[in-house]
């Protein structure tokens, strides 16, 4: 069974860069898209972006200028960097495996809460 | 504002049937992209409930069914049970975003 696990700091200061890593186990990172999705407290889901295992990336235009997603296939990991964060970026961040670029998010990590506060 | 529109809440008594609707536009559902549904129990990650408009992953009860027509989709839950209390999200692909879009979510309350 494929499992995903997010890791990274739970507290980030305003204007700094949020960095998270997702480790994939139980399956290959190849031949799939890998997504980052977030959920502010009490609110709905927002797609941040995804990366194909080869390195091609697609980002939500609303976050495009601040987002970088990268992949390290040798470690079965992919990562998220979100720069110049504000309190509005406080959310639970999920990583997920996405079936096709236009498809569904089939496996999800448990999520990690990142709070932006000084 | 979400690209896909869902009612904020629905409710139903045990053993009854409820339907949750998801309305999109010409750049997502109306463009022919498939709709997927997720169930999110309190404090947990979303779980894939329906994929490709109407397909259930292994382990999802057949009480859950879904369909798509035009620029809308719907999720039906029959034989409501207390364990169905959760938030439900629709999701599709949007060509204007070149990425995934979600509905705002619908909270199901079992009375």
Short mmCIF file of N, CA, C and O in Angstrom, two decimals, chain B:
data_model
loop_
_atom_site.label_atom_id
_atom_site.label_comp_id
_atom_site.label_asym_id
_atom_site.label_seq_id
_atom_site.Cartn_x
_atom_site.Cartn_y
_atom_site.Cartn_z
N UNK B 1 -13.29 32.27 -3.65
CA UNK B 1 -14.45 31.57 -4.20
C UNK B 1 -13.97 30.38 -5.03
O UNK B 1 -13.10 30.51 -5.89
N UNK B 2 -14.54 29.20 -4.75
CA UNK B 2 -14.10 27.98 -5.41
C UNK B 2 -14.59 27.95 -6.85
O UNK B 2 -15.64 28.49 -7.18
N UNK B 3 -13.82 27.27 -7.72
CA UNK B 3 -14.21 27.14 -9.11
C UNK B 3 -15.41 26.21 -9.26
O UNK B 3 -16.16 26.31 -10.22
N UNK B 4 -15.56 25.28 -8.33
CA UNK B 4 -16.69 24.37 -8.31
C UNK B 4 -17.58 24.76 -7.11
O UNK B 4 -17.07 25.00 -6.04
N UNK B 5 -18.89 24.79 -7.34
CA UNK B 5 -19.81 25.25 -6.31
C UNK B 5 -20.58 24.09 -5.71
O UNK B 5 -21.20 23.30 -6.44
N UNK B 6 -20.55 24.01 -4.38
CA UNK B 6 -21.30 23.00 -3.63
C UNK B 6 -22.14 23.71 -2.57
O UNK B 6 -21.75 24.77 -2.08
N UNK B 7 -23.25 23.09 -2.15
CA UNK B 7 -24.00 23.65 -1.03
C UNK B 7 -23.17 23.48 0.24
O UNK B 7 -22.48 22.48 0.41
N UNK B 8 -23.20 24.47 1.15
CA UNK B 8 -22.39 24.37 2.37
C UNK B 8 -22.78 23.19 3.25
O UNK B 8 -21.92 22.61 3.92
N UNK B 9 -24.05 22.83 3.26
CA UNK B 9 -24.49 21.77 4.14
C UNK B 9 -25.71 21.05 3.58
O UNK B 9 -26.49 21.62 2.81
N UNK B 10 -25.82 19.78 3.96
CA UNK B 10 -27.01 18.97 3.69
C UNK B 10 -27.23 18.12 4.93
O UNK B 10 -26.31 17.90 5.72
N UNK B 11 -28.44 17.64 5.09
CA UNK B 11 -28.73 16.76 6.23
C UNK B 11 -29.77 15.73 5.84
O UNK B 11 -30.54 15.92 4.88
N UNK B 12 -29.80 14.65 6.60
CA UNK B 12 -30.78 13.61 6.36
C UNK B 12 -30.84 12.68 7.55
O UNK B 12 -29.89 12.59 8.34
N UNK B 13 -31.97 12.00 7.68
CA UNK B 13 -32.15 11.07 8.77
C UNK B 13 -31.51 9.72 8.41
O UNK B 13 -31.30 9.42 7.23
N UNK B 14 -31.21 8.92 9.42
CA UNK B 14 -30.67 7.57 9.14
C UNK B 14 -31.58 6.80 8.19
O UNK B 14 -32.81 6.92 8.24
N UNK B 15 -30.93 6.07 7.30
CA UNK B 15 -31.59 5.22 6.30
C UNK B 15 -32.18 6.02 5.13
O UNK B 15 -32.65 5.41 4.17
N UNK B 16 -32.12 7.34 5.21
CA UNK B 16 -32.62 8.14 4.09
C UNK B 16 -31.55 8.32 3.03
O UNK B 16 -30.42 7.87 3.17
N UNK B 17 -31.92 9.03 1.95
CA UNK B 17 -31.01 9.32 0.83
C UNK B 17 -30.78 10.81 0.76
O UNK B 17 -31.71 11.60 0.93
N UNK B 18 -29.51 11.19 0.53
CA UNK B 18 -29.21 12.60 0.29
C UNK B 18 -28.40 12.71 -0.99
O UNK B 18 -27.70 11.76 -1.40
N UNK B 19 -28.49 13.87 -1.62
CA UNK B 19 -27.72 14.14 -2.83
C UNK B 19 -26.98 15.46 -2.67
O UNK B 19 -27.55 16.45 -2.20
N UNK B 20 -25.71 15.44 -3.05
CA UNK B 20 -24.89 16.65 -3.01
C UNK B 20 -24.54 17.01 -4.45
O UNK B 20 -24.03 16.17 -5.20
N UNK B 21 -24.81 18.27 -4.80
CA UNK B 21 -24.55 18.72 -6.15
C UNK B 21 -23.27 19.55 -6.23
O UNK B 21 -22.87 20.20 -5.27
N UNK B 22 -22.66 19.51 -7.39
CA UNK B 22 -21.41 20.22 -7.65
C UNK B 22 -21.55 20.88 -9.02
O UNK B 22 -21.73 20.18 -10.02
N UNK B 23 -21.48 22.21 -9.05
CA UNK B 23 -21.65 22.93 -10.30
C UNK B 23 -20.34 23.56 -10.75
O UNK B 23 -19.69 24.27 -9.97
N UNK B 24 -19.99 23.32 -12.00
CA UNK B 24 -18.76 23.86 -12.55
C UNK B 24 -19.01 24.83 -13.69
O UNK B 24 -20.03 25.52 -13.70
N UNK B 25 -18.09 24.85 -14.62
CA UNK B 25 -18.18 25.78 -15.74
C UNK B 25 -17.59 25.16 -17.01
O UNK B 25 -17.18 24.00 -17.00
N UNK B 26 -17.51 25.97 -18.03
CA UNK B 26 -17.03 25.48 -19.33
C UNK B 26 -15.54 25.19 -19.35
O UNK B 26 -15.03 24.64 -20.32
N UNK B 27 -14.82 25.60 -18.30
CA UNK B 27 -13.38 25.33 -18.28
C UNK B 27 -13.05 24.10 -17.44
O UNK B 27 -11.89 23.68 -17.37
N UNK B 28 -14.04 23.49 -16.81
CA UNK B 28 -13.77 22.30 -16.02
C UNK B 28 -14.79 21.19 -16.34
O UNK B 28 -14.62 20.48 -17.34
N UNK B 29 -15.83 21.04 -15.56
CA UNK B 29 -16.78 19.95 -15.80
C UNK B 29 -17.41 20.06 -17.18
O UNK B 29 -17.55 19.07 -17.91
N UNK B 30 -17.79 21.27 -17.56
CA UNK B 30 -18.43 21.49 -18.86
C UNK B 30 -17.52 21.24 -20.04
O UNK B 30 -17.99 21.02 -21.16
N UNK B 31 -16.22 21.23 -19.79
CA UNK B 31 -15.25 20.96 -20.86
C UNK B 31 -15.03 19.47 -21.04
O UNK B 31 -14.25 19.06 -21.89
N UNK B 32 -15.70 18.69 -20.20
CA UNK B 32 -15.61 17.24 -20.34
C UNK B 32 -14.67 16.57 -19.37
O UNK B 32 -14.48 15.36 -19.42
N UNK B 33 -14.06 17.35 -18.49
CA UNK B 33 -13.16 16.74 -17.51
C UNK B 33 -13.96 15.99 -16.45
O UNK B 33 -15.05 16.39 -16.07
N UNK B 34 -13.37 14.90 -16.00
CA UNK B 34 -14.06 14.04 -15.06
C UNK B 34 -14.14 14.66 -13.67
O UNK B 34 -13.35 15.53 -13.31
N UNK B 35 -15.11 14.18 -12.90
CA UNK B 35 -15.33 14.67 -11.54
C UNK B 35 -15.02 13.56 -10.54
O UNK B 35 -15.36 12.39 -10.77
N UNK B 36 -14.36 13.93 -9.48
CA UNK B 36 -14.01 13.01 -8.42
C UNK B 36 -14.57 13.53 -7.10
O UNK B 36 -14.77 14.74 -6.94
N UNK B 37 -14.83 12.62 -6.19
CA UNK B 37 -15.42 13.00 -4.90
C UNK B 37 -14.57 12.45 -3.75
O UNK B 37 -14.04 11.35 -3.84
N UNK B 38 -14.49 13.24 -2.69
CA UNK B 38 -13.71 12.86 -1.51
C UNK B 38 -14.58 13.01 -0.25
O UNK B 38 -15.42 13.90 -0.17
N UNK B 39 -14.31 12.13 0.69
CA UNK B 39 -14.95 12.20 2.01
C UNK B 39 -13.87 12.57 3.03
O UNK B 39 -12.81 11.95 3.05
N UNK B 40 -14.14 13.58 3.84
CA UNK B 40 -13.19 13.96 4.88
C UNK B 40 -13.87 13.88 6.24
O UNK B 40 -14.71 14.71 6.58
N UNK B 41 -13.50 12.86 7.00
CA UNK B 41 -13.99 12.73 8.36
C UNK B 41 -13.27 13.74 9.25
O UNK B 41 -12.15 14.14 8.93
N UNK B 42 -13.89 14.14 10.35
CA UNK B 42 -13.27 15.17 11.21
C UNK B 42 -11.85 14.82 11.61
O UNK B 42 -11.58 13.71 12.08
N UNK B 43 -10.94 15.76 11.39
CA UNK B 43 -9.55 15.59 11.83
C UNK B 43 -8.72 14.65 11.00
O UNK B 43 -7.61 14.28 11.42
N UNK B 44 -9.22 14.25 9.85
CA UNK B 44 -8.47 13.31 9.02
C UNK B 44 -8.25 13.87 7.61
O UNK B 44 -8.87 14.87 7.23
N UNK B 45 -7.39 13.21 6.86
CA UNK B 45 -7.15 13.60 5.47
C UNK B 45 -8.33 13.18 4.60
O UNK B 45 -9.04 12.22 4.92
N UNK B 46 -8.57 13.90 3.51
CA UNK B 46 -9.60 13.45 2.57
C UNK B 46 -9.30 12.05 2.06
O UNK B 46 -8.15 11.65 1.94
N UNK B 47 -10.39 11.35 1.74
CA UNK B 47 -10.29 9.99 1.22
C UNK B 47 -11.05 9.95 -0.10
O UNK B 47 -12.17 10.44 -0.19
N UNK B 48 -10.43 9.35 -1.12
CA UNK B 48 -11.08 9.24 -2.42
C UNK B 48 -12.32 8.36 -2.30
O UNK B 48 -12.23 7.21 -1.86
N UNK B 49 -13.45 8.90 -2.74
CA UNK B 49 -14.74 8.20 -2.63
C UNK B 49 -15.25 7.73 -3.99
O UNK B 49 -15.79 6.63 -4.12
N UNK B 50 -15.11 8.59 -4.98
CA UNK B 50 -15.55 8.32 -6.35
C UNK B 50 -14.52 8.90 -7.30
O UNK B 50 -14.06 10.03 -7.08
N UNK B 51 -14.15 8.16 -8.34
CA UNK B 51 -13.26 8.72 -9.35
C UNK B 51 -13.85 8.55 -10.75
O UNK B 51 -14.70 7.68 -10.95
N UNK B 52 -13.41 9.39 -11.66
CA UNK B 52 -13.91 9.32 -13.04
C UNK B 52 -15.44 9.33 -13.09
O UNK B 52 -16.04 8.48 -13.75
N UNK B 53 -16.03 10.26 -12.37
CA UNK B 53 -17.48 10.54 -12.39
C UNK B 53 -18.34 9.54 -11.61
O UNK B 53 -19.30 9.96 -10.95
N UNK B 54 -18.01 8.25 -11.70
CA UNK B 54 -18.97 7.30 -11.13
C UNK B 54 -18.34 6.00 -10.63
O UNK B 54 -19.07 5.07 -10.29
N UNK B 55 -17.03 5.95 -10.56
CA UNK B 55 -16.36 4.71 -10.16
C UNK B 55 -15.97 4.73 -8.68
O UNK B 55 -15.43 5.73 -8.20
N UNK B 56 -16.23 3.63 -8.00
CA UNK B 56 -15.88 3.52 -6.59
C UNK B 56 -14.58 2.74 -6.43
O UNK B 56 -14.45 1.64 -6.97
N UNK B 57 -13.63 3.30 -5.66
CA UNK B 57 -12.43 2.50 -5.34
C UNK B 57 -12.83 1.30 -4.50
O UNK B 57 -13.90 1.28 -3.85
N UNK B 58 -11.96 0.32 -4.49
CA UNK B 58 -12.21 -0.86 -3.68
C UNK B 58 -12.42 -0.47 -2.22
O UNK B 58 -11.69 0.35 -1.67
N UNK B 59 -13.46 -1.03 -1.61
CA UNK B 59 -13.73 -0.78 -0.21
C UNK B 59 -14.79 0.29 0.04
O UNK B 59 -15.27 0.41 1.18
N UNK B 60 -15.15 1.05 -0.96
CA UNK B 60 -16.20 2.06 -0.79
C UNK B 60 -17.56 1.39 -0.99
O UNK B 60 -17.79 0.78 -2.04
N UNK B 61 -18.44 1.52 -0.02
CA UNK B 61 -19.76 0.85 -0.13
C UNK B 61 -20.57 1.34 -1.33
O UNK B 61 -20.44 2.49 -1.74
N UNK B 62 -21.40 0.44 -1.86
CA UNK B 62 -22.21 0.84 -3.01
C UNK B 62 -23.37 1.76 -2.61
O UNK B 62 -24.19 2.12 -3.46
N UNK B 63 -23.44 2.14 -1.34
CA UNK B 63 -24.41 3.17 -0.93
C UNK B 63 -24.02 4.53 -1.52
O UNK B 63 -24.84 5.45 -1.56
N UNK B 64 -22.76 4.64 -1.94
CA UNK B 64 -22.26 5.87 -2.53
C UNK B 64 -22.27 5.73 -4.05
O UNK B 64 -21.70 4.77 -4.59
N UNK B 65 -22.90 6.67 -4.72
CA UNK B 65 -22.92 6.66 -6.18
C UNK B 65 -22.85 8.09 -6.67
O UNK B 65 -23.16 9.03 -5.94
N UNK B 66 -22.43 8.27 -7.92
CA UNK B 66 -22.26 9.62 -8.45
C UNK B 66 -22.48 9.62 -9.95
O UNK B 66 -22.37 8.57 -10.61
N UNK B 67 -22.77 10.81 -10.45
CA UNK B 67 -22.97 10.96 -11.89
C UNK B 67 -22.58 12.37 -12.30
O UNK B 67 -22.37 13.25 -11.46
N UNK B 68 -22.49 12.55 -13.61
CA UNK B 68 -22.12 13.86 -14.15
C UNK B 68 -22.99 14.14 -15.37
O UNK B 68 -23.30 13.24 -16.15
N UNK B 69 -23.38 15.42 -15.51
CA UNK B 69 -24.16 15.82 -16.68
C UNK B 69 -23.91 17.29 -16.96
O UNK B 69 -24.09 18.13 -16.07
N UNK B 70 -23.51 17.59 -18.17
CA UNK B 70 -23.27 18.97 -18.54
C UNK B 70 -22.18 19.61 -17.71
O UNK B 70 -21.06 19.10 -17.66
N UNK B 71 -22.52 20.69 -17.03
CA UNK B 71 -21.54 21.38 -16.20
C UNK B 71 -21.71 21.05 -14.72
O UNK B 71 -21.16 21.75 -13.86
N UNK B 72 -22.44 19.98 -14.41
CA UNK B 72 -22.68 19.62 -13.02
C UNK B 72 -22.44 18.15 -12.76
O UNK B 72 -22.40 17.34 -13.69
N UNK B 73 -22.30 17.84 -11.48
CA UNK B 73 -22.16 16.47 -11.03
C UNK B 73 -22.90 16.32 -9.71
O UNK B 73 -23.23 17.32 -9.05
N UNK B 74 -23.18 15.09 -9.35
CA UNK B 74 -23.87 14.85 -8.08
C UNK B 74 -23.37 13.59 -7.43
O UNK B 74 -22.95 12.64 -8.10
N UNK B 75 -23.41 13.60 -6.11
CA UNK B 75 -23.05 12.45 -5.28
C UNK B 75 -24.29 12.08 -4.48
O UNK B 75 -24.87 12.93 -3.81
N UNK B 76 -24.68 10.83 -4.57
CA UNK B 76 -25.83 10.34 -3.81
C UNK B 76 -25.39 9.34 -2.76
O UNK B 76 -24.53 8.49 -3.03
N UNK B 77 -25.95 9.49 -1.59
CA UNK B 77 -25.68 8.55 -0.50
C UNK B 77 -27.02 7.99 -0.04
O UNK B 77 -27.91 8.74 0.37
N UNK B 78 -27.17 6.68 -0.14
CA UNK B 78 -28.41 6.04 0.28
C UNK B 78 -28.19 5.30 1.59
O UNK B 78 -27.04 5.03 1.99
N UNK B 79 -29.28 5.01 2.28
CA UNK B 79 -29.17 4.29 3.54
C UNK B 79 -28.24 4.99 4.52
O UNK B 79 -27.35 4.35 5.09
N UNK B 80 -28.46 6.29 4.72
CA UNK B 80 -27.57 7.10 5.56
C UNK B 80 -27.25 6.44 6.89
O UNK B 80 -28.15 5.89 7.56
N UNK B 81 -25.98 6.53 7.28
CA UNK B 81 -25.54 6.02 8.57
C UNK B 81 -24.81 7.13 9.31
O UNK B 81 -24.28 8.06 8.70
N UNK B 82 -24.75 7.02 10.62
CA UNK B 82 -24.07 8.03 11.42
C UNK B 82 -22.62 8.22 11.00
O UNK B 82 -22.09 9.34 11.03
N UNK B 83 -21.98 7.15 10.57
CA UNK B 83 -20.57 7.23 10.17
C UNK B 83 -20.37 8.00 8.88
O UNK B 83 -19.25 8.27 8.48
N UNK B 84 -21.46 8.36 8.19
CA UNK B 84 -21.35 9.14 6.96
C UNK B 84 -21.20 10.63 7.24
O UNK B 84 -20.95 11.40 6.32
N UNK B 85 -21.38 11.02 8.50
CA UNK B 85 -21.20 12.44 8.85
C UNK B 85 -19.77 12.86 8.54
O UNK B 85 -18.81 12.35 9.13
N UNK B 86 -19.62 13.81 7.62
CA UNK B 86 -18.31 14.20 7.14
C UNK B 86 -18.47 15.38 6.20
O UNK B 86 -19.59 15.80 5.89
N UNK B 87 -17.34 15.89 5.75
CA UNK B 87 -17.33 16.89 4.68
C UNK B 87 -17.06 16.17 3.37
O UNK B 87 -16.21 15.27 3.31
N UNK B 88 -17.77 16.58 2.33
CA UNK B 88 -17.62 15.96 1.02
C UNK B 88 -17.19 17.02 0.01
O UNK B 88 -17.76 18.12 -0.03
N UNK B 89 -16.20 16.68 -0.78
CA UNK B 89 -15.65 17.62 -1.75
C UNK B 89 -15.69 17.02 -3.16
O UNK B 89 -15.32 15.85 -3.34
N UNK B 90 -16.11 17.82 -4.13
CA UNK B 90 -15.96 17.42 -5.52
C UNK B 90 -14.66 18.05 -6.04
O UNK B 90 -14.15 19.03 -5.49
N UNK B 91 -14.12 17.46 -7.09
CA UNK B 91 -12.84 17.92 -7.66
C UNK B 91 -12.81 17.59 -9.14
O UNK B 91 -13.34 16.55 -9.57
N UNK B 92 -12.20 18.46 -9.91
CA UNK B 92 -12.05 18.22 -11.34
C UNK B 92 -10.78 18.92 -11.81
O UNK B 92 -10.02 19.46 -11.00
N UNK B 93 -10.55 18.89 -13.10
CA UNK B 93 -9.42 19.58 -13.71
C UNK B 93 -9.97 20.84 -14.38
O UNK B 93 -11.06 20.81 -14.96
N UNK B 94 -9.21 21.93 -14.27
CA UNK B 94 -9.64 23.19 -14.90
C UNK B 94 -8.58 23.64 -15.90
O UNK B 94 -7.42 23.82 -15.54
N UNK B 95 -9.02 23.83 -17.13
CA UNK B 95 -8.06 24.17 -18.19
C UNK B 95 -7.53 25.59 -18.04
O UNK B 95 -6.43 25.89 -18.51
N UNK B 96 -8.26 26.47 -17.40
CA UNK B 96 -7.77 27.85 -17.22
C UNK B 96 -6.69 27.91 -16.15
O UNK B 96 -5.84 28.79 -16.17
N UNK B 97 -6.74 26.98 -15.20
CA UNK B 97 -5.72 26.88 -14.15
C UNK B 97 -4.59 25.95 -14.55
O UNK B 97 -3.51 25.98 -13.97
N UNK B 98 -4.87 25.11 -15.53
CA UNK B 98 -3.97 24.00 -15.85
C UNK B 98 -3.70 23.16 -14.61
O UNK B 98 -2.56 22.73 -14.37
N UNK B 99 -4.74 22.94 -13.85
CA UNK B 99 -4.58 22.16 -12.63
C UNK B 99 -5.90 21.76 -12.01
O UNK B 99 -6.97 21.93 -12.57
N UNK B 100 -5.78 21.25 -10.83
CA UNK B 100 -6.91 20.68 -10.11
C UNK B 100 -7.74 21.76 -9.42
O UNK B 100 -7.19 22.73 -8.90
N UNK B 101 -9.05 21.58 -9.40
CA UNK B 101 -9.93 22.50 -8.68
C UNK B 101 -10.85 21.69 -7.79
O UNK B 101 -11.27 20.59 -8.15
N UNK B 102 -11.17 22.28 -6.64
CA UNK B 102 -12.07 21.64 -5.68
C UNK B 102 -13.32 22.49 -5.49
O UNK B 102 -13.29 23.71 -5.66
N UNK B 103 -14.38 21.82 -5.09
CA UNK B 103 -15.54 22.53 -4.60
C UNK B 103 -15.27 23.01 -3.19
O UNK B 103 -14.30 22.61 -2.56
N UNK B 104 -16.15 23.88 -2.69
CA UNK B 104 -15.95 24.44 -1.36
C UNK B 104 -16.24 23.48 -0.23
O UNK B 104 -15.95 23.77 0.93
N UNK B 105 -16.82 22.34 -0.57
CA UNK B 105 -17.11 21.32 0.44
C UNK B 105 -18.54 21.41 0.95
O UNK B 105 -19.12 22.50 1.04
N UNK B 106 -19.11 20.26 1.27
CA UNK B 106 -20.46 20.17 1.82
C UNK B 106 -20.42 19.35 3.10
O UNK B 106 -19.93 18.22 3.09
N UNK B 107 -20.92 19.93 4.17
CA UNK B 107 -20.97 19.21 5.44
C UNK B 107 -22.26 18.42 5.53
O UNK B 107 -23.36 18.99 5.46
N UNK B 108 -22.14 17.11 5.67
CA UNK B 108 -23.30 16.24 5.81
C UNK B 108 -23.56 15.96 7.28
O UNK B 108 -22.68 15.47 8.00
N UNK B 109 -24.77 16.26 7.70
CA UNK B 109 -25.20 15.96 9.06
C UNK B 109 -26.26 14.87 9.02
O UNK B 109 -27.24 14.98 8.27
N UNK B 110 -26.04 13.81 9.80
CA UNK B 110 -27.03 12.75 9.91
C UNK B 110 -27.85 13.02 11.17
O UNK B 110 -27.31 13.03 12.27
N UNK B 111 -29.12 13.31 10.98
CA UNK B 111 -29.97 13.78 12.06
C UNK B 111 -30.28 12.69 13.09
O UNK B 111 -30.24 11.50 12.77
#
